[in-house]
PDB file of C-alpha atoms in Angstrom:
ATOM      1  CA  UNK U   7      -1.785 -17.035 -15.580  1.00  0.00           C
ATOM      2  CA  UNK U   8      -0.897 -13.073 -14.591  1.00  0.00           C
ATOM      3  CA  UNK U   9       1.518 -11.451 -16.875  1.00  0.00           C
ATOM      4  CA  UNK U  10       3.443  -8.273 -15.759  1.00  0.00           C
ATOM      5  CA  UNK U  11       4.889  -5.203 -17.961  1.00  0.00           C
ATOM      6  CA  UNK U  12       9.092  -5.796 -17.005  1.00  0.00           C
ATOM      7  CA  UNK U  13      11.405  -3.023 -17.606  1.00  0.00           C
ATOM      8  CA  UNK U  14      15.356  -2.473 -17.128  1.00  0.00           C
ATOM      9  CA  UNK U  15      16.288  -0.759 -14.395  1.00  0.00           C
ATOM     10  CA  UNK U  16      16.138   2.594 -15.992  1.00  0.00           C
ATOM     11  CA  UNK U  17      12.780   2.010 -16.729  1.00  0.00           C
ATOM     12  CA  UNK U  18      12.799   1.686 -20.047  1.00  0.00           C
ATOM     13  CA  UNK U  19       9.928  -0.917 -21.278  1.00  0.00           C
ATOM     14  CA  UNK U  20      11.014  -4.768 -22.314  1.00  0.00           C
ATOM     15  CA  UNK U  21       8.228  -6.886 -22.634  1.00  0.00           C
ATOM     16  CA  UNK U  22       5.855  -8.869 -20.968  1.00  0.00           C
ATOM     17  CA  UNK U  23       6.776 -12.091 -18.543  1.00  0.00           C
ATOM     18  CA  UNK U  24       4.740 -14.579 -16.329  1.00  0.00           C
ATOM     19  CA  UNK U  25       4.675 -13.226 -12.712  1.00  0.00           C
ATOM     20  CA  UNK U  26       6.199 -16.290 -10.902  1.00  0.00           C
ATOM     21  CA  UNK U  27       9.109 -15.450 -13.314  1.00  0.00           C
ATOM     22  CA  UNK U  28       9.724 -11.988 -12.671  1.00  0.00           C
ATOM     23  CA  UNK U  29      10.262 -12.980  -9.061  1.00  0.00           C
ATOM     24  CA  UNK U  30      12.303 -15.913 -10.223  1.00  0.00           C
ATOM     25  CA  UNK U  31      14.657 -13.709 -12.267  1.00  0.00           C
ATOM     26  CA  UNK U  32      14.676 -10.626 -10.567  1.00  0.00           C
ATOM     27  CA  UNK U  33      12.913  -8.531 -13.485  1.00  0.00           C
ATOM     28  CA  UNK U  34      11.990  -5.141 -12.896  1.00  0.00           C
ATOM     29  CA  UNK U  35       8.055  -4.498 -13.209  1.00  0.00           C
ATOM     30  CA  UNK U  36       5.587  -2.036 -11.712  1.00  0.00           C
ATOM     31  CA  UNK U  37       3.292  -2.005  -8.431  1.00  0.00           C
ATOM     32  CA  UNK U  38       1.032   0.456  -7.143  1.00  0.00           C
ATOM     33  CA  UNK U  39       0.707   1.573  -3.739  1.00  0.00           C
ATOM     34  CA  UNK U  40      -3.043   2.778  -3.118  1.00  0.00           C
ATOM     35  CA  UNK U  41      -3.503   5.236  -0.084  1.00  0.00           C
ATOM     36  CA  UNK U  42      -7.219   6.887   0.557  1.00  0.00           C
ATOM     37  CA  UNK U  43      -7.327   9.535   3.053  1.00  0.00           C
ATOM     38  CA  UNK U  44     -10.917  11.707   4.137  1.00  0.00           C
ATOM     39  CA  UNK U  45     -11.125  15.454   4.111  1.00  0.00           C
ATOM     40  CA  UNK U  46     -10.429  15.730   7.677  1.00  0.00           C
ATOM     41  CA  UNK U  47      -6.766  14.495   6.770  1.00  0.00           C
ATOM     42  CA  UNK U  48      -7.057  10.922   7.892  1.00  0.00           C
ATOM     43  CA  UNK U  49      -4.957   7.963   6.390  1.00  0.00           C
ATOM     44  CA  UNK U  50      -6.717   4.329   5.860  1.00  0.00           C
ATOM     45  CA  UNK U  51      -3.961   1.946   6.983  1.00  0.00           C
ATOM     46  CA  UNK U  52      -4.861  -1.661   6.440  1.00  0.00           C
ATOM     47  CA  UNK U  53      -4.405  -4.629   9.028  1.00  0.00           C
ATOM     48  CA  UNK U  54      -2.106  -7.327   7.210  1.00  0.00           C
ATOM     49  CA  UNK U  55      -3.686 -10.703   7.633  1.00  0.00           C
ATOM     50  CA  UNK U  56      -0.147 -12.144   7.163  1.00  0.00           C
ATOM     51  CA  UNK U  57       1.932 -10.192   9.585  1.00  0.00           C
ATOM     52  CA  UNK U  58      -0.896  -8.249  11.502  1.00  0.00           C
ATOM     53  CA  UNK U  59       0.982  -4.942  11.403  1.00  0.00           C
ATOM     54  CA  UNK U  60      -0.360  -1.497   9.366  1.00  0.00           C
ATOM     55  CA  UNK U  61       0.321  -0.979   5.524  1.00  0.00           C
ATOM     56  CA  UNK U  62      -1.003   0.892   2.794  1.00  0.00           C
ATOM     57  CA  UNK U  63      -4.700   0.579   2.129  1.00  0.00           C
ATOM     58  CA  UNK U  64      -4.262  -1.306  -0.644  1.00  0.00           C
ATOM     59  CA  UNK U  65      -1.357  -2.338  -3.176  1.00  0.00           C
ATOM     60  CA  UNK U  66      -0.356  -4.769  -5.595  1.00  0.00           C
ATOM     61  CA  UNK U  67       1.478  -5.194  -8.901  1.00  0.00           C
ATOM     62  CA  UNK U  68       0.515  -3.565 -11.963  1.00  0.00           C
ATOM     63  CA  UNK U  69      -0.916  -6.487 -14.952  1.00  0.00           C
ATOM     64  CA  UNK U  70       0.518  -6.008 -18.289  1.00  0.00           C
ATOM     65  CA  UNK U  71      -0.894  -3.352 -20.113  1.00  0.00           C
ATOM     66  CA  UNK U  72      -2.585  -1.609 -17.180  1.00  0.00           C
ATOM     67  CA  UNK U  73      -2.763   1.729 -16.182  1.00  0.00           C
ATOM     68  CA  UNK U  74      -1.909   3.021 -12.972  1.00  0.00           C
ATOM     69  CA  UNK U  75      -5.766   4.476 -12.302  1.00  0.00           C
ATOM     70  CA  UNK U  76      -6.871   0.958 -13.548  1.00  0.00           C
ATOM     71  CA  UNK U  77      -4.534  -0.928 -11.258  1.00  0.00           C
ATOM     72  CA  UNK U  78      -5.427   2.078  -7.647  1.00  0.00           C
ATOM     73  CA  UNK U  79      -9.182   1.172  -8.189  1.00  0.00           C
ATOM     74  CA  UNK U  80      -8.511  -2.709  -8.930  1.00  0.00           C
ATOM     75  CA  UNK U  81      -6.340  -3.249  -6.065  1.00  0.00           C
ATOM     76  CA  UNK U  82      -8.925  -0.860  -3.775  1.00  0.00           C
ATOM     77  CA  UNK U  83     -11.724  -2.834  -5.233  1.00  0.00           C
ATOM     78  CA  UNK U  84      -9.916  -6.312  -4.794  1.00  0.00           C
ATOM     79  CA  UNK U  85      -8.846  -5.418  -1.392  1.00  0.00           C
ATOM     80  CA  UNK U  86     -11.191  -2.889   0.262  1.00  0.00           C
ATOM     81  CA  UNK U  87     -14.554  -3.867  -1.694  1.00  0.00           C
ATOM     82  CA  UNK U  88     -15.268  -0.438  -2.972  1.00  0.00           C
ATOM     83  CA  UNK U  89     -15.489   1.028  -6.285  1.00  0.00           C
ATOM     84  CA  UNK U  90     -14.125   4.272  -6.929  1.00  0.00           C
ATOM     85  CA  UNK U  91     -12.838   6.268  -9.736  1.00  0.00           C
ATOM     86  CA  UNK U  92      -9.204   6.824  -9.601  1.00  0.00           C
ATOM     87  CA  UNK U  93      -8.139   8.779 -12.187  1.00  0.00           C
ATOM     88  CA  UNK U  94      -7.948  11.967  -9.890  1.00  0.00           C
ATOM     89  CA  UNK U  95      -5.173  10.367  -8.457  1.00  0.00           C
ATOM     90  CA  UNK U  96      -2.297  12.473  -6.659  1.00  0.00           C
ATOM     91  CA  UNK U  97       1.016  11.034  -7.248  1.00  0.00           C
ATOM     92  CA  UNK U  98       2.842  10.994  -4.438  1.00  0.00           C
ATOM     93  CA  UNK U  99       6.566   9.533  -6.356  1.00  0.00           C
ATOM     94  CA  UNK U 100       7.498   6.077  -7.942  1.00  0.00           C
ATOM     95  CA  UNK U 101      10.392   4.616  -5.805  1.00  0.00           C
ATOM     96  CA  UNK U 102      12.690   1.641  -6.879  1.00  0.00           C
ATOM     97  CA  UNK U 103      12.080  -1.358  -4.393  1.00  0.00           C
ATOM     98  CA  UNK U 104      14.776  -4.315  -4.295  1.00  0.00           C
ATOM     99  CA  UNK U 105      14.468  -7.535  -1.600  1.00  0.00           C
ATOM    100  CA  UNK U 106      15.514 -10.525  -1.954  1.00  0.00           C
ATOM    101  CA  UNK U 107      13.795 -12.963   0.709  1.00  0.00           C
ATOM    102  CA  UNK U 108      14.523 -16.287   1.610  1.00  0.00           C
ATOM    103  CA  UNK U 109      11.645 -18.811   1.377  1.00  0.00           C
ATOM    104  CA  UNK U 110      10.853 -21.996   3.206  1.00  0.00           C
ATOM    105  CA  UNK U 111      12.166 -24.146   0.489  1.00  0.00           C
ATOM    106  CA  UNK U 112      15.105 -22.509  -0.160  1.00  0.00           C
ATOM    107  CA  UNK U 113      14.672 -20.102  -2.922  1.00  0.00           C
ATOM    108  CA  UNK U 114      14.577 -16.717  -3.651  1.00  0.00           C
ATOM    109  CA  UNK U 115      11.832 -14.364  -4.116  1.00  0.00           C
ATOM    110  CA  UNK U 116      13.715 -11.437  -5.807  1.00  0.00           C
ATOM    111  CA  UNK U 117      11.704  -8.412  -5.826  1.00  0.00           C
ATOM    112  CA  UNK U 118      12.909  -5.716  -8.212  1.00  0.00           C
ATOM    113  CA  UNK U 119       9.822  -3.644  -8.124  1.00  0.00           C
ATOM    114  CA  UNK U 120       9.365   0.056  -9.677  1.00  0.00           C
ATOM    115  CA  UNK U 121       6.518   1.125  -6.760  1.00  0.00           C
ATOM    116  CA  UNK U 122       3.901   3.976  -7.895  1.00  0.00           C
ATOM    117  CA  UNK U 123       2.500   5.473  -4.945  1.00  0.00           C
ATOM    118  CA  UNK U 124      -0.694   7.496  -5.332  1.00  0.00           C
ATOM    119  CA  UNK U 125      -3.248   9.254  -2.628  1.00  0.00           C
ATOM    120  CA  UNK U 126      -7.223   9.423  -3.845  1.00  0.00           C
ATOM    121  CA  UNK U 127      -9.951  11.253  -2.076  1.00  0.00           C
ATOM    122  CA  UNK U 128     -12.106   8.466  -0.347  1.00  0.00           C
ATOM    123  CA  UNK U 129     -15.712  10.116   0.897  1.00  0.00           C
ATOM    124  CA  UNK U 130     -17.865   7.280   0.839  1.00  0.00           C
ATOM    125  CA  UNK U 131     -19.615   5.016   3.881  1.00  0.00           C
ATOM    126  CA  UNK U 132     -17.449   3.277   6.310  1.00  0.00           C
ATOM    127  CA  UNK U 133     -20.291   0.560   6.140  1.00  0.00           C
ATOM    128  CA  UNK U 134     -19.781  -0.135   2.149  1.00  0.00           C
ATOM    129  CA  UNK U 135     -16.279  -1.652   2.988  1.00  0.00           C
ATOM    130  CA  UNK U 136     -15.849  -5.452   2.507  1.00  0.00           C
ATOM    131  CA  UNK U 137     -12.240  -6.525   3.018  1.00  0.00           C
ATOM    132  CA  UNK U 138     -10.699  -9.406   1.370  1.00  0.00           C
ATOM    133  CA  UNK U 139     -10.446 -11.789   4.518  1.00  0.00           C
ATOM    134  CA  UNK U 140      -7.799 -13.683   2.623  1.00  0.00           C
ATOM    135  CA  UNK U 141      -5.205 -10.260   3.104  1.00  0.00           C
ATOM    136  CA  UNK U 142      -7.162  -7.780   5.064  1.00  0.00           C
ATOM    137  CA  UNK U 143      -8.389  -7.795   8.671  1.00  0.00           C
ATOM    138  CA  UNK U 144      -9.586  -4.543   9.077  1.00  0.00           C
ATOM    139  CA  UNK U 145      -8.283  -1.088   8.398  1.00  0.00           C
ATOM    140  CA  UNK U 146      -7.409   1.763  10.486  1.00  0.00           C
ATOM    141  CA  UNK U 147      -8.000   5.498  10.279  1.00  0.00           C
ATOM    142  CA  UNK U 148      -5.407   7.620  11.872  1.00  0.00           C
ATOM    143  CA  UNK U 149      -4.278  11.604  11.682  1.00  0.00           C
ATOM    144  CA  UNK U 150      -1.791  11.837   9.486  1.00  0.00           C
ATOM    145  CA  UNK U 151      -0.372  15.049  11.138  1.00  0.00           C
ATOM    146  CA  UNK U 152      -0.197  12.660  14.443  1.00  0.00           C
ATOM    147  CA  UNK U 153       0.973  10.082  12.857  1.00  0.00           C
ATOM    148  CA  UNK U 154       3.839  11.666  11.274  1.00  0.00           C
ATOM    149  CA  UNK U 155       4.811  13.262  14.619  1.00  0.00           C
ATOM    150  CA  UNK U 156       5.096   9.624  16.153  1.00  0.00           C
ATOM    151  CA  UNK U 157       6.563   8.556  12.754  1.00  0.00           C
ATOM    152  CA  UNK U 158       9.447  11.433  13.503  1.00  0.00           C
ATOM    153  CA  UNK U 159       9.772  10.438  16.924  1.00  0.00           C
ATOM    154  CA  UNK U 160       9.813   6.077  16.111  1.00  0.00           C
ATOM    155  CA  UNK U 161       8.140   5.748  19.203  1.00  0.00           C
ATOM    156  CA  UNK U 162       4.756   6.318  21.160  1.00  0.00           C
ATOM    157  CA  UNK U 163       0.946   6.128  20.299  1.00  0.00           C
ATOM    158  CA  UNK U 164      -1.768   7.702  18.396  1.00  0.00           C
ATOM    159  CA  UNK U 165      -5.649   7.267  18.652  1.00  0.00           C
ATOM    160  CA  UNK U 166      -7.052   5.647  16.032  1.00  0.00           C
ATOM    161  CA  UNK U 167     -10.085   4.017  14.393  1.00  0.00           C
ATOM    162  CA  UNK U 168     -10.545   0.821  13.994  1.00  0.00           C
ATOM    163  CA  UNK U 169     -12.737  -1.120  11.236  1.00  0.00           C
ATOM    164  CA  UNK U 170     -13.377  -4.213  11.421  1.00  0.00           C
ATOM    165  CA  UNK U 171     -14.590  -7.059   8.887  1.00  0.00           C
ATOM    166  CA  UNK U 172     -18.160  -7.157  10.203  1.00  0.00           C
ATOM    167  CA  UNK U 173     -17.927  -3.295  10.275  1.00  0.00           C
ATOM    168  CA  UNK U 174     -17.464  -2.450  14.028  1.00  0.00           C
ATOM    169  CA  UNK U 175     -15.886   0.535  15.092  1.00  0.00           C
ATOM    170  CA  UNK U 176     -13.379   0.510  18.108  1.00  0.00           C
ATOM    171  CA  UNK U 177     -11.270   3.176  18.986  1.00  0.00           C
ATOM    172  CA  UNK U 178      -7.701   3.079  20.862  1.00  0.00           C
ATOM    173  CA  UNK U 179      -4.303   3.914  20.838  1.00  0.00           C
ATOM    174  CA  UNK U 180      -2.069   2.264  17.882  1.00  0.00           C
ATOM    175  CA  UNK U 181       1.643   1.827  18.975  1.00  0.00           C
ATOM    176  CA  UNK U 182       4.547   2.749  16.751  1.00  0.00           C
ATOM    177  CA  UNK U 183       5.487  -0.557  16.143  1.00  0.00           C
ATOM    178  CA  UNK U 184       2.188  -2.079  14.678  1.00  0.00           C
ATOM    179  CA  UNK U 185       3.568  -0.427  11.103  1.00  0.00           C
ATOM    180  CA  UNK U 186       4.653  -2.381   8.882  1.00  0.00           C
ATOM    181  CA  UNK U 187       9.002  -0.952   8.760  1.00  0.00           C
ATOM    182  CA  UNK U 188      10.917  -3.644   7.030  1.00  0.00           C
ATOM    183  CA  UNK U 189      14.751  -4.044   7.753  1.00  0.00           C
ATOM    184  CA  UNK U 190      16.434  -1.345   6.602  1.00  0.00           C
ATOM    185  CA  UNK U 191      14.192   1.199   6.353  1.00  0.00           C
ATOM    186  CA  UNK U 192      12.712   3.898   8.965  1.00  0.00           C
ATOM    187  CA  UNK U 193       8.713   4.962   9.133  1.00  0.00           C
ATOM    188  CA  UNK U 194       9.595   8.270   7.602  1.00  0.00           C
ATOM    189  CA  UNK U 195      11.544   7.049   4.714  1.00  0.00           C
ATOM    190  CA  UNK U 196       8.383   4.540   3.975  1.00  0.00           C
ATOM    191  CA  UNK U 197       5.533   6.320   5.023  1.00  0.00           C
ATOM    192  CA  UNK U 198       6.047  10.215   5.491  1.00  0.00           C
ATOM    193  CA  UNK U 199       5.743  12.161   2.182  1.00  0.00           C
ATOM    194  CA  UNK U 200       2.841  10.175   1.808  1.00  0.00           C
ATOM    195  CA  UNK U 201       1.875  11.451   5.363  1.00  0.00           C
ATOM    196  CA  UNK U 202       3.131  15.198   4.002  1.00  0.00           C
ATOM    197  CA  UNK U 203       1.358  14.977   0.889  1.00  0.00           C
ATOM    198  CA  UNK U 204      -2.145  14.253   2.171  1.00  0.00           C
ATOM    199  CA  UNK U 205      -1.798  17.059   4.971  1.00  0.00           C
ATOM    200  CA  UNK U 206      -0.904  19.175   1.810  1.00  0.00           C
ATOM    201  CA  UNK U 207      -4.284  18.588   0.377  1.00  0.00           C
ATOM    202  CA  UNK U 208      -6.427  18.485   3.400  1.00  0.00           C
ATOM    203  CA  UNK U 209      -4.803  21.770   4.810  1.00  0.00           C
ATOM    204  CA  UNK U 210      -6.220  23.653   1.726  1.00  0.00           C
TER     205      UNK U 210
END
């Protein structure tokens, strides 16, 4: 049974609670959104299993008593299948996430979600990456000074990389709408000061 670190919404620190209740009671608690990028200034998206559009490279809520560089390199790990050591970190912000979705049966998930978003430094093998099959169904490596252009303009294509499960590459053009924008929000608002802050540190 996972149990989650829930906070108020100023984030000031509560207790601990089951996770199927936090969602259940709308209880403010912690994720971390894990982004890798290589020197070159490209951004791993992953390939949703669920919805088949582009997300982070890896994310997931934070288990009680966790830190935020043991949660990155769990949820790469649990994700991605590599190991790496995450405590060099760069915070990109921590933004307050709220949905409330409708399920198949009726109720609510109610997501009340403090999300820690973070950038690491991936320069390891392509060929050491084995995705959870479960969530993942490949990842893709994209510019992000192209991708933020195309983010600005919310339409369009960039070239990208693709990696598959069994490791094959393929390379084509990855249309605007294959991210991952839910209602309500835009690509920049989501996506582009993570965008900015890896071109920050790859333009160095």
């Amino acid at each position: 049974m996972e149990y989650l670190d829930i906070y108020d919404e100023n984030g000031n620190y509560l207790g601990t609670e089951q996770r199927d209740i936090v969602h259940k009671k709308a209880l403010w608690h912690k994720t971390v959104h894990c982004w890798l990028y290589d020197q070159s200034g490209n951004v791993f998206f992953q390939i949703r299993k669920d919805t088949g559009t582009l997300y982070t490279t890896a994310s997931g809520h934070l288990k009680a008593g966790e830190s935020i560089s043991e949660g990155f390199a769990r949820e790469i790990y649990e994700e991605i299948g590599v190991k790496i050591d995450a405590s060099d970190a760069e915070m990109v912000g921590v933004i307050p996430f709220i949905m409330d979705k409708e399920m198949k049966d009726g109720s609510y998930f109610r997501d009340r979600a403090f999300s820690n978003i973070y950038v690491d430094l991936y320069e390891g093998n392509y060929a050491d990456f084995s995705m959870d099959q479960d969530e993942v169904i490949g990842l893709v490596l994209v510019n992000a000074k192209e991708v933020l252009s195309l983010f600005q303009k919310e339409s369009g294509s960039v070239r990208g990389i693709i990696i598959h499960l069994d490791h094959t590459q393929e390379e084509r053009d990855i249309n605007f709408a294959e991210f991952l924008v839910n209602p309500g929000e835009t690509a920049m608002s989501k996506y582009g000061e993570i965008l900015k802050k890896v071109i920050s540190l790859t333009s160095k």
